[in-house]
Amino acid sequence: MSLFADQVAPSTTPLTLVLYRDADEFARNNRSRPWAEAYYLRPACYAYYGVGSANPHHWMLHEAVHQLNTEVAGWRLPAWANEGVAGYLGASWLENGVLTPGKSDPDTYPIWWLSRMKLTGSLEADVGAVRFIRLRDLLESSGPDINQHVNLYYLHYWGLTHFLFHYENGRYAAAYKQLLARGASTSDFERLIGPIETIEKAWYAYLLDAITTMQAYEAENGIER
């Protein structure tokens, strides 16, 4: 509500979380994909608390954002925007009960795969090697088979939302919020954000910088993925 105060009206309707004791109990009752660690199935979220994990709640938080998008905001968004906002907030730091949107926690999905994205600096070469998904293809769900490139898509979803909120000190943040409230169509994207080809180049460079930052963090902290 703090992030989208101008787009979403407050709600007093209770939201339901079905919380399982542990991963095994969750798996026995899973009605989503077999690999899911949490899921949102209207009107409730289903999850477990990951005891012993560096971040025991990010899957739960990700799915709760889907719940908020639908049950509170009333948004009907394409996958890139729906998963982008959920990935963006789900990967943000939660410290002392306070979420810091955009300050990314490296122990969260999908950004723990960021350093292995292996972009080369050549946008066209990376498109050809299916290391980078064209912006138009992402917006219109017309890219490579997501079932074969799940992590790649979720990195793109997260990366595009992070870019739209934070590029050049939030240059596109206000327009992105308007875009979400309007349903995030491709035509509105170009009208509110800019030409797809121009935005794509800036976003690609932004991802390169994000990868470098993550690689440096992992090297400094002795993290191998």
PDB file of C-alpha atoms in Angstrom:
ATOM      1  CA  MET A   1       0.000   0.000   0.000  1.00  0.00           C
ATOM      2  CA  SER A   2       2.946   2.303   0.608  1.00  0.00           C
ATOM      3  CA  LEU A   3       4.422   1.556  -2.802  1.00  0.00           C
ATOM      4  CA  PHE A   4       1.143   1.903  -4.721  1.00  0.00           C
ATOM      5  CA  ALA A   5      -0.712   4.422  -2.566  1.00  0.00           C
ATOM      6  CA  ASP A   6      -1.851   6.453  -5.578  1.00  0.00           C
ATOM      7  CA  GLN A   7      -3.060   3.432  -7.558  1.00  0.00           C
ATOM      8  CA  VAL A   8      -4.665   1.113  -4.988  1.00  0.00           C
ATOM      9  CA  ALA A   9      -7.373   1.857  -2.449  1.00  0.00           C
ATOM     10  CA  PRO A  10      -6.965   0.432   1.091  1.00  0.00           C
ATOM     11  CA  SER A  11      -8.927  -2.734   1.861  1.00  0.00           C
ATOM     12  CA  THR A  12     -10.174  -4.163   5.141  1.00  0.00           C
ATOM     13  CA  THR A  13     -11.002  -7.576   3.650  1.00  0.00           C
ATOM     14  CA  PRO A  14      -8.992 -10.298   5.446  1.00  0.00           C
ATOM     15  CA  LEU A  15      -6.528 -12.264   3.333  1.00  0.00           C
ATOM     16  CA  THR A  16      -5.978 -15.986   3.911  1.00  0.00           C
ATOM     17  CA  LEU A  17      -2.656 -17.770   4.200  1.00  0.00           C
ATOM     18  CA  VAL A  18      -2.687 -21.560   4.531  1.00  0.00           C
ATOM     19  CA  LEU A  19       0.574 -22.253   6.331  1.00  0.00           C
ATOM     20  CA  TYR A  20       1.908 -25.820   6.459  1.00  0.00           C
ATOM     21  CA  ARG A  21       4.167 -27.139   9.196  1.00  0.00           C
ATOM     22  CA  ASP A  22       7.131 -27.892   6.930  1.00  0.00           C
ATOM     23  CA  ALA A  23       8.186 -28.646   3.353  1.00  0.00           C
ATOM     24  CA  ASP A  24       7.055 -32.272   3.562  1.00  0.00           C
ATOM     25  CA  GLU A  25       3.546 -31.390   4.703  1.00  0.00           C
ATOM     26  CA  PHE A  26       3.351 -28.699   2.037  1.00  0.00           C
ATOM     27  CA  ALA A  27       4.459 -31.180  -0.658  1.00  0.00           C
ATOM     28  CA  ARG A  28       1.804 -33.697   0.406  1.00  0.00           C
ATOM     29  CA  ASN A  29      -0.893 -31.063  -0.039  1.00  0.00           C
ATOM     30  CA  ASN A  30       0.518 -29.230  -3.061  1.00  0.00           C
ATOM     31  CA  ARG A  31      -2.135 -28.409  -5.687  1.00  0.00           C
ATOM     32  CA  SER A  32       0.248 -26.409  -7.842  1.00  0.00           C
ATOM     33  CA  ARG A  33       3.332 -27.363  -9.852  1.00  0.00           C
ATOM     34  CA  PRO A  34       5.409 -30.152  -8.286  1.00  0.00           C
ATOM     35  CA  TRP A  35       8.435 -27.836  -7.867  1.00  0.00           C
ATOM     36  CA  ALA A  36       6.469 -25.044  -6.156  1.00  0.00           C
ATOM     37  CA  GLU A  37       7.575 -23.916  -2.693  1.00  0.00           C
ATOM     38  CA  ALA A  38       4.440 -21.768  -2.312  1.00  0.00           C
ATOM     39  CA  TYR A  39       1.526 -20.787  -4.520  1.00  0.00           C
ATOM     40  CA  TYR A  40      -1.510 -18.537  -4.765  1.00  0.00           C
ATOM     41  CA  LEU A  41      -4.805 -20.196  -5.656  1.00  0.00           C
ATOM     42  CA  ARG A  42      -7.677 -17.768  -5.308  1.00  0.00           C
ATOM     43  CA  PRO A  43      -8.434 -16.586  -2.795  1.00  0.00           C
ATOM     44  CA  ALA A  44      -5.696 -18.013  -0.543  1.00  0.00           C
ATOM     45  CA  CYS A  45      -1.908 -18.351  -0.453  1.00  0.00           C
ATOM     46  CA  TYR A  46      -0.369 -21.711   0.452  1.00  0.00           C
ATOM     47  CA  ALA A  47       3.135 -21.908   1.892  1.00  0.00           C
ATOM     48  CA  TYR A  48       5.460 -23.183   4.611  1.00  0.00           C
ATOM     49  CA  TYR A  49       8.129 -21.461   6.672  1.00  0.00           C
ATOM     50  CA  GLY A  50      11.584 -22.569   5.515  1.00  0.00           C
ATOM     51  CA  VAL A  51      13.288 -23.234   8.847  1.00  0.00           C
ATOM     52  CA  GLY A  52      17.067 -23.124   8.473  1.00  0.00           C
ATOM     53  CA  SER A  53      17.017 -21.193   5.198  1.00  0.00           C
ATOM     54  CA  ALA A  54      18.925 -17.927   4.894  1.00  0.00           C
ATOM     55  CA  ASN A  55      15.651 -16.328   3.840  1.00  0.00           C
ATOM     56  CA  PRO A  56      12.806 -18.563   5.070  1.00  0.00           C
ATOM     57  CA  HIS A  57       9.926 -16.495   3.724  1.00  0.00           C
ATOM     58  CA  HIS A  58      10.699 -15.185   0.221  1.00  0.00           C
ATOM     59  CA  TRP A  59       8.569 -17.803  -1.590  1.00  0.00           C
ATOM     60  CA  MET A  60       5.686 -16.924   0.713  1.00  0.00           C
ATOM     61  CA  LEU A  61       6.185 -13.214   0.124  1.00  0.00           C
ATOM     62  CA  HIS A  62       6.291 -13.688  -3.656  1.00  0.00           C
ATOM     63  CA  GLU A  63       2.944 -15.464  -3.670  1.00  0.00           C
ATOM     64  CA  ALA A  64       1.419 -12.979  -1.234  1.00  0.00           C
ATOM     65  CA  VAL A  65       2.186 -10.240  -3.768  1.00  0.00           C
ATOM     66  CA  HIS A  66       0.162 -12.160  -6.369  1.00  0.00           C
ATOM     67  CA  GLN A  67      -2.635 -12.291  -3.816  1.00  0.00           C
ATOM     68  CA  LEU A  68      -2.380  -8.544  -3.199  1.00  0.00           C
ATOM     69  CA  ASN A  69      -2.285  -7.801  -6.933  1.00  0.00           C
ATOM     70  CA  THR A  70      -5.529  -9.691  -7.465  1.00  0.00           C
ATOM     71  CA  GLU A  71      -7.524  -9.519  -4.231  1.00  0.00           C
ATOM     72  CA  VAL A  72      -6.628  -5.960  -3.160  1.00  0.00           C
ATOM     73  CA  ALA A  73      -5.492  -4.044  -6.246  1.00  0.00           C
ATOM     74  CA  GLY A  74      -7.909  -5.841  -8.562  1.00  0.00           C
ATOM     75  CA  TRP A  75      -5.261  -5.957 -11.289  1.00  0.00           C
ATOM     76  CA  ARG A  76      -5.328  -8.375 -14.216  1.00  0.00           C
ATOM     77  CA  LEU A  77      -1.756  -8.284 -15.449  1.00  0.00           C
ATOM     78  CA  PRO A  78       0.237 -10.117 -18.107  1.00  0.00           C
ATOM     79  CA  ALA A  79       2.849 -12.540 -16.810  1.00  0.00           C
ATOM     80  CA  TRP A  80       5.814 -10.163 -17.129  1.00  0.00           C
ATOM     81  CA  ALA A  81       4.195  -7.544 -14.889  1.00  0.00           C
ATOM     82  CA  ASN A  82       2.479  -9.887 -12.437  1.00  0.00           C
ATOM     83  CA  GLU A  83       5.611 -11.985 -11.914  1.00  0.00           C
ATOM     84  CA  GLY A  84       7.810  -8.908 -12.124  1.00  0.00           C
ATOM     85  CA  VAL A  85       6.162  -7.148  -9.190  1.00  0.00           C
ATOM     86  CA  ALA A  86       6.029 -10.397  -7.199  1.00  0.00           C
ATOM     87  CA  GLY A  87       9.679 -11.122  -7.921  1.00  0.00           C
ATOM     88  CA  TYR A  88      10.710  -7.559  -7.158  1.00  0.00           C
ATOM     89  CA  LEU A  89       9.035  -7.470  -3.743  1.00  0.00           C
ATOM     90  CA  GLY A  90       9.728 -11.124  -2.957  1.00  0.00           C
ATOM     91  CA  ALA A  91      13.462 -10.532  -3.493  1.00  0.00           C
ATOM     92  CA  SER A  92      13.548  -7.342  -1.408  1.00  0.00           C
ATOM     93  CA  TRP A  93      15.082  -7.140   2.064  1.00  0.00           C
ATOM     94  CA  LEU A  94      12.744  -7.751   4.982  1.00  0.00           C
ATOM     95  CA  GLU A  95      14.414  -6.447   8.136  1.00  0.00           C
ATOM     96  CA  ASN A  96      12.694  -6.176  11.512  1.00  0.00           C
ATOM     97  CA  GLY A  97       9.338  -6.582   9.820  1.00  0.00           C
ATOM     98  CA  VAL A  98       9.955  -3.779   7.324  1.00  0.00           C
ATOM     99  CA  LEU A  99      10.222  -4.446   3.596  1.00  0.00           C
ATOM    100  CA  THR A 100      12.674  -2.316   1.597  1.00  0.00           C
ATOM    101  CA  PRO A 101      11.520  -2.510  -2.042  1.00  0.00           C
ATOM    102  CA  GLY A 102      14.377  -2.626  -4.512  1.00  0.00           C
ATOM    103  CA  LYS A 103      17.085  -3.378  -1.951  1.00  0.00           C
ATOM    104  CA  SER A 104      17.652  -6.929  -3.089  1.00  0.00           C
ATOM    105  CA  ASP A 105      18.377  -9.887  -0.833  1.00  0.00           C
ATOM    106  CA  PRO A 106      20.888 -12.154  -2.622  1.00  0.00           C
ATOM    107  CA  ASP A 107      19.441 -15.218  -0.868  1.00  0.00           C
ATOM    108  CA  THR A 108      16.154 -15.005  -2.759  1.00  0.00           C
ATOM    109  CA  TYR A 109      14.755 -16.404  -5.982  1.00  0.00           C
ATOM    110  CA  PRO A 110      15.274 -15.557  -8.790  1.00  0.00           C
ATOM    111  CA  ILE A 111      18.274 -13.291  -8.228  1.00  0.00           C
ATOM    112  CA  TRP A 112      20.406 -16.011  -6.674  1.00  0.00           C
ATOM    113  CA  TRP A 113      20.741 -17.155 -10.334  1.00  0.00           C
ATOM    114  CA  LEU A 114      21.704 -13.681 -11.568  1.00  0.00           C
ATOM    115  CA  SER A 115      25.478 -14.221 -11.595  1.00  0.00           C
ATOM    116  CA  ARG A 116      24.986 -17.266 -13.850  1.00  0.00           C
ATOM    117  CA  MET A 117      22.978 -15.388 -16.468  1.00  0.00           C
ATOM    118  CA  LYS A 118      26.194 -14.976 -18.520  1.00  0.00           C
ATOM    119  CA  LEU A 119      25.241 -12.088 -20.762  1.00  0.00           C
ATOM    120  CA  THR A 120      28.158 -11.258 -23.061  1.00  0.00           C
ATOM    121  CA  GLY A 121      27.624  -7.568 -23.789  1.00  0.00           C
ATOM    122  CA  SER A 122      26.320  -8.345 -27.271  1.00  0.00           C
ATOM    123  CA  LEU A 123      22.535  -8.072 -27.161  1.00  0.00           C
ATOM    124  CA  GLU A 124      22.016  -9.749 -30.533  1.00  0.00           C
ATOM    125  CA  ALA A 125      24.365 -12.637 -29.721  1.00  0.00           C
ATOM    126  CA  ASP A 126      22.630 -13.196 -26.386  1.00  0.00           C
ATOM    127  CA  VAL A 127      19.218 -13.214 -28.058  1.00  0.00           C
ATOM    128  CA  GLY A 128      20.469 -15.810 -30.523  1.00  0.00           C
ATOM    129  CA  ALA A 129      21.852 -17.985 -27.733  1.00  0.00           C
ATOM    130  CA  VAL A 130      18.660 -17.595 -25.645  1.00  0.00           C
ATOM    131  CA  ARG A 131      20.498 -15.786 -22.885  1.00  0.00           C
ATOM    132  CA  PHE A 132      18.399 -12.649 -23.358  1.00  0.00           C
ATOM    133  CA  ILE A 133      14.699 -12.415 -24.217  1.00  0.00           C
ATOM    134  CA  ARG A 134      13.603  -9.588 -26.469  1.00  0.00           C
ATOM    135  CA  LEU A 135      11.584  -6.966 -24.628  1.00  0.00           C
ATOM    136  CA  ARG A 136       8.663  -7.200 -27.045  1.00  0.00           C
ATOM    137  CA  ASP A 137       8.647 -10.984 -26.709  1.00  0.00           C
ATOM    138  CA  LEU A 138       8.613 -10.652 -22.923  1.00  0.00           C
ATOM    139  CA  LEU A 139       5.765  -8.126 -22.984  1.00  0.00           C
ATOM    140  CA  GLU A 140       3.692 -10.257 -25.332  1.00  0.00           C
ATOM    141  CA  SER A 141       4.641 -13.733 -24.021  1.00  0.00           C
ATOM    142  CA  SER A 142       5.951 -14.690 -27.446  1.00  0.00           C
ATOM    143  CA  GLY A 143       9.526 -15.635 -26.576  1.00  0.00           C
ATOM    144  CA  PRO A 144      11.201 -19.043 -26.197  1.00  0.00           C
ATOM    145  CA  ASP A 145       9.360 -21.842 -24.406  1.00  0.00           C
ATOM    146  CA  ILE A 146       9.108 -20.851 -20.747  1.00  0.00           C
ATOM    147  CA  ASN A 147       8.985 -24.507 -19.691  1.00  0.00           C
ATOM    148  CA  GLN A 148      12.548 -24.872 -20.960  1.00  0.00           C
ATOM    149  CA  HIS A 149      13.759 -21.518 -19.609  1.00  0.00           C
ATOM    150  CA  VAL A 150      11.901 -20.943 -16.343  1.00  0.00           C
ATOM    151  CA  ASN A 151      14.744 -19.294 -14.414  1.00  0.00           C
ATOM    152  CA  LEU A 152      15.681 -17.135 -17.400  1.00  0.00           C
ATOM    153  CA  TYR A 153      12.147 -15.777 -17.635  1.00  0.00           C
ATOM    154  CA  TYR A 154      11.914 -15.051 -13.915  1.00  0.00           C
ATOM    155  CA  LEU A 155      15.236 -13.207 -13.992  1.00  0.00           C
ATOM    156  CA  HIS A 156      13.853 -11.110 -16.844  1.00  0.00           C
ATOM    157  CA  TYR A 157      10.581 -10.471 -15.006  1.00  0.00           C
ATOM    158  CA  TRP A 158      12.478  -9.336 -11.900  1.00  0.00           C
ATOM    159  CA  GLY A 159      15.037  -7.379 -13.900  1.00  0.00           C
ATOM    160  CA  LEU A 160      12.515  -5.437 -15.955  1.00  0.00           C
ATOM    161  CA  THR A 161      10.505  -4.364 -12.918  1.00  0.00           C
ATOM    162  CA  HIS A 162      13.670  -3.401 -11.026  1.00  0.00           C
ATOM    163  CA  PHE A 163      14.803  -1.399 -14.061  1.00  0.00           C
ATOM    164  CA  LEU A 164      11.461   0.392 -14.376  1.00  0.00           C
ATOM    165  CA  PHE A 165      11.472   1.340 -10.697  1.00  0.00           C
ATOM    166  CA  HIS A 166      15.133   2.332 -10.322  1.00  0.00           C
ATOM    167  CA  TYR A 167      16.768   3.221 -13.646  1.00  0.00           C
ATOM    168  CA  GLU A 168      18.241   6.724 -13.498  1.00  0.00           C
ATOM    169  CA  ASN A 169      16.929   7.358  -9.981  1.00  0.00           C
ATOM    170  CA  GLY A 170      13.407   6.217 -10.776  1.00  0.00           C
ATOM    171  CA  ARG A 171      12.962   7.885 -14.148  1.00  0.00           C
ATOM    172  CA  TYR A 172      10.181   5.460 -15.113  1.00  0.00           C
ATOM    173  CA  ALA A 173       8.779   4.625 -11.663  1.00  0.00           C
ATOM    174  CA  ALA A 174       5.696   6.844 -11.754  1.00  0.00           C
ATOM    175  CA  ALA A 175       4.858   5.827 -15.312  1.00  0.00           C
ATOM    176  CA  TYR A 176       5.328   2.153 -14.435  1.00  0.00           C
ATOM    177  CA  LYS A 177       2.828   2.420 -11.601  1.00  0.00           C
ATOM    178  CA  GLN A 178       0.337   3.975 -14.007  1.00  0.00           C
ATOM    179  CA  LEU A 179       1.064   1.197 -16.483  1.00  0.00           C
ATOM    180  CA  LEU A 180       0.285  -1.486 -13.892  1.00  0.00           C
ATOM    181  CA  ALA A 181      -2.966   0.205 -12.903  1.00  0.00           C
ATOM    182  CA  ARG A 182      -4.013   0.257 -16.575  1.00  0.00           C
ATOM    183  CA  GLY A 183      -3.274  -3.442 -17.173  1.00  0.00           C
ATOM    184  CA  ALA A 184       0.265  -3.239 -18.612  1.00  0.00           C
ATOM    185  CA  SER A 185      -0.543  -3.617 -22.309  1.00  0.00           C
ATOM    186  CA  THR A 186       2.221  -3.276 -24.882  1.00  0.00           C
ATOM    187  CA  SER A 187       0.611  -0.182 -26.389  1.00  0.00           C
ATOM    188  CA  ASP A 188       0.443   1.492 -22.974  1.00  0.00           C
ATOM    189  CA  PHE A 189       4.047   0.473 -22.308  1.00  0.00           C
ATOM    190  CA  GLU A 190       5.196   2.371 -25.393  1.00  0.00           C
ATOM    191  CA  ARG A 191       2.970   5.338 -24.614  1.00  0.00           C
ATOM    192  CA  LEU A 192       3.932   5.647 -20.936  1.00  0.00           C
ATOM    193  CA  ILE A 193       7.499   4.292 -20.866  1.00  0.00           C
ATOM    194  CA  GLY A 194       8.913   4.728 -24.360  1.00  0.00           C
ATOM    195  CA  PRO A 195       9.813   2.954 -27.637  1.00  0.00           C
ATOM    196  CA  ILE A 196      10.462  -0.726 -27.034  1.00  0.00           C
ATOM    197  CA  GLU A 197      13.767  -0.811 -28.946  1.00  0.00           C
ATOM    198  CA  THR A 198      15.151   2.137 -26.968  1.00  0.00           C
ATOM    199  CA  ILE A 199      14.045   0.787 -23.593  1.00  0.00           C
ATOM    200  CA  GLU A 200      15.391  -2.663 -24.478  1.00  0.00           C
ATOM    201  CA  LYS A 201      18.947  -1.366 -24.934  1.00  0.00           C
ATOM    202  CA  ALA A 202      18.912   0.529 -21.637  1.00  0.00           C
ATOM    203  CA  TRP A 203      17.394  -2.462 -19.812  1.00  0.00           C
ATOM    204  CA  TYR A 204      20.007  -4.827 -21.274  1.00  0.00           C
ATOM    205  CA  ALA A 205      22.805  -2.572 -20.009  1.00  0.00           C
ATOM    206  CA  TYR A 206      21.082  -2.401 -16.624  1.00  0.00           C
ATOM    207  CA  LEU A 207      21.055  -6.207 -16.419  1.00  0.00           C
ATOM    208  CA  LEU A 208      24.762  -6.324 -17.261  1.00  0.00           C
ATOM    209  CA  ASP A 209      25.468  -3.981 -14.342  1.00  0.00           C
ATOM    210  CA  ALA A 210      23.247  -6.043 -12.028  1.00  0.00           C
ATOM    211  CA  ILE A 211      25.123  -9.222 -12.952  1.00  0.00           C
ATOM    212  CA  THR A 212      28.474  -7.549 -12.276  1.00  0.00           C
ATOM    213  CA  THR A 213      27.243  -6.323  -8.889  1.00  0.00           C
ATOM    214  CA  MET A 214      26.037  -9.786  -7.902  1.00  0.00           C
ATOM    215  CA  GLN A 215      29.259 -11.454  -9.057  1.00  0.00           C
ATOM    216  CA  ALA A 216      31.299  -9.001  -6.993  1.00  0.00           C
ATOM    217  CA  TYR A 217      29.121  -9.624  -3.932  1.00  0.00           C
ATOM    218  CA  GLU A 218      29.473 -13.397  -4.260  1.00  0.00           C
ATOM    219  CA  ALA A 219      33.243 -13.153  -4.744  1.00  0.00           C
ATOM    220  CA  GLU A 220      33.625 -10.935  -1.673  1.00  0.00           C
ATOM    221  CA  ASN A 221      31.554 -13.311   0.440  1.00  0.00           C
ATOM    222  CA  GLY A 222      32.894 -16.603  -0.910  1.00  0.00           C
ATOM    223  CA  ILE A 223      29.542 -17.644  -2.334  1.00  0.00           C
ATOM    224  CA  GLU A 224      29.459 -20.281  -5.075  1.00  0.00           C
ATOM    225  CA  ARG A 225      26.227 -21.142  -6.873  1.00  0.00           C
TER     226      ARG A 225
END
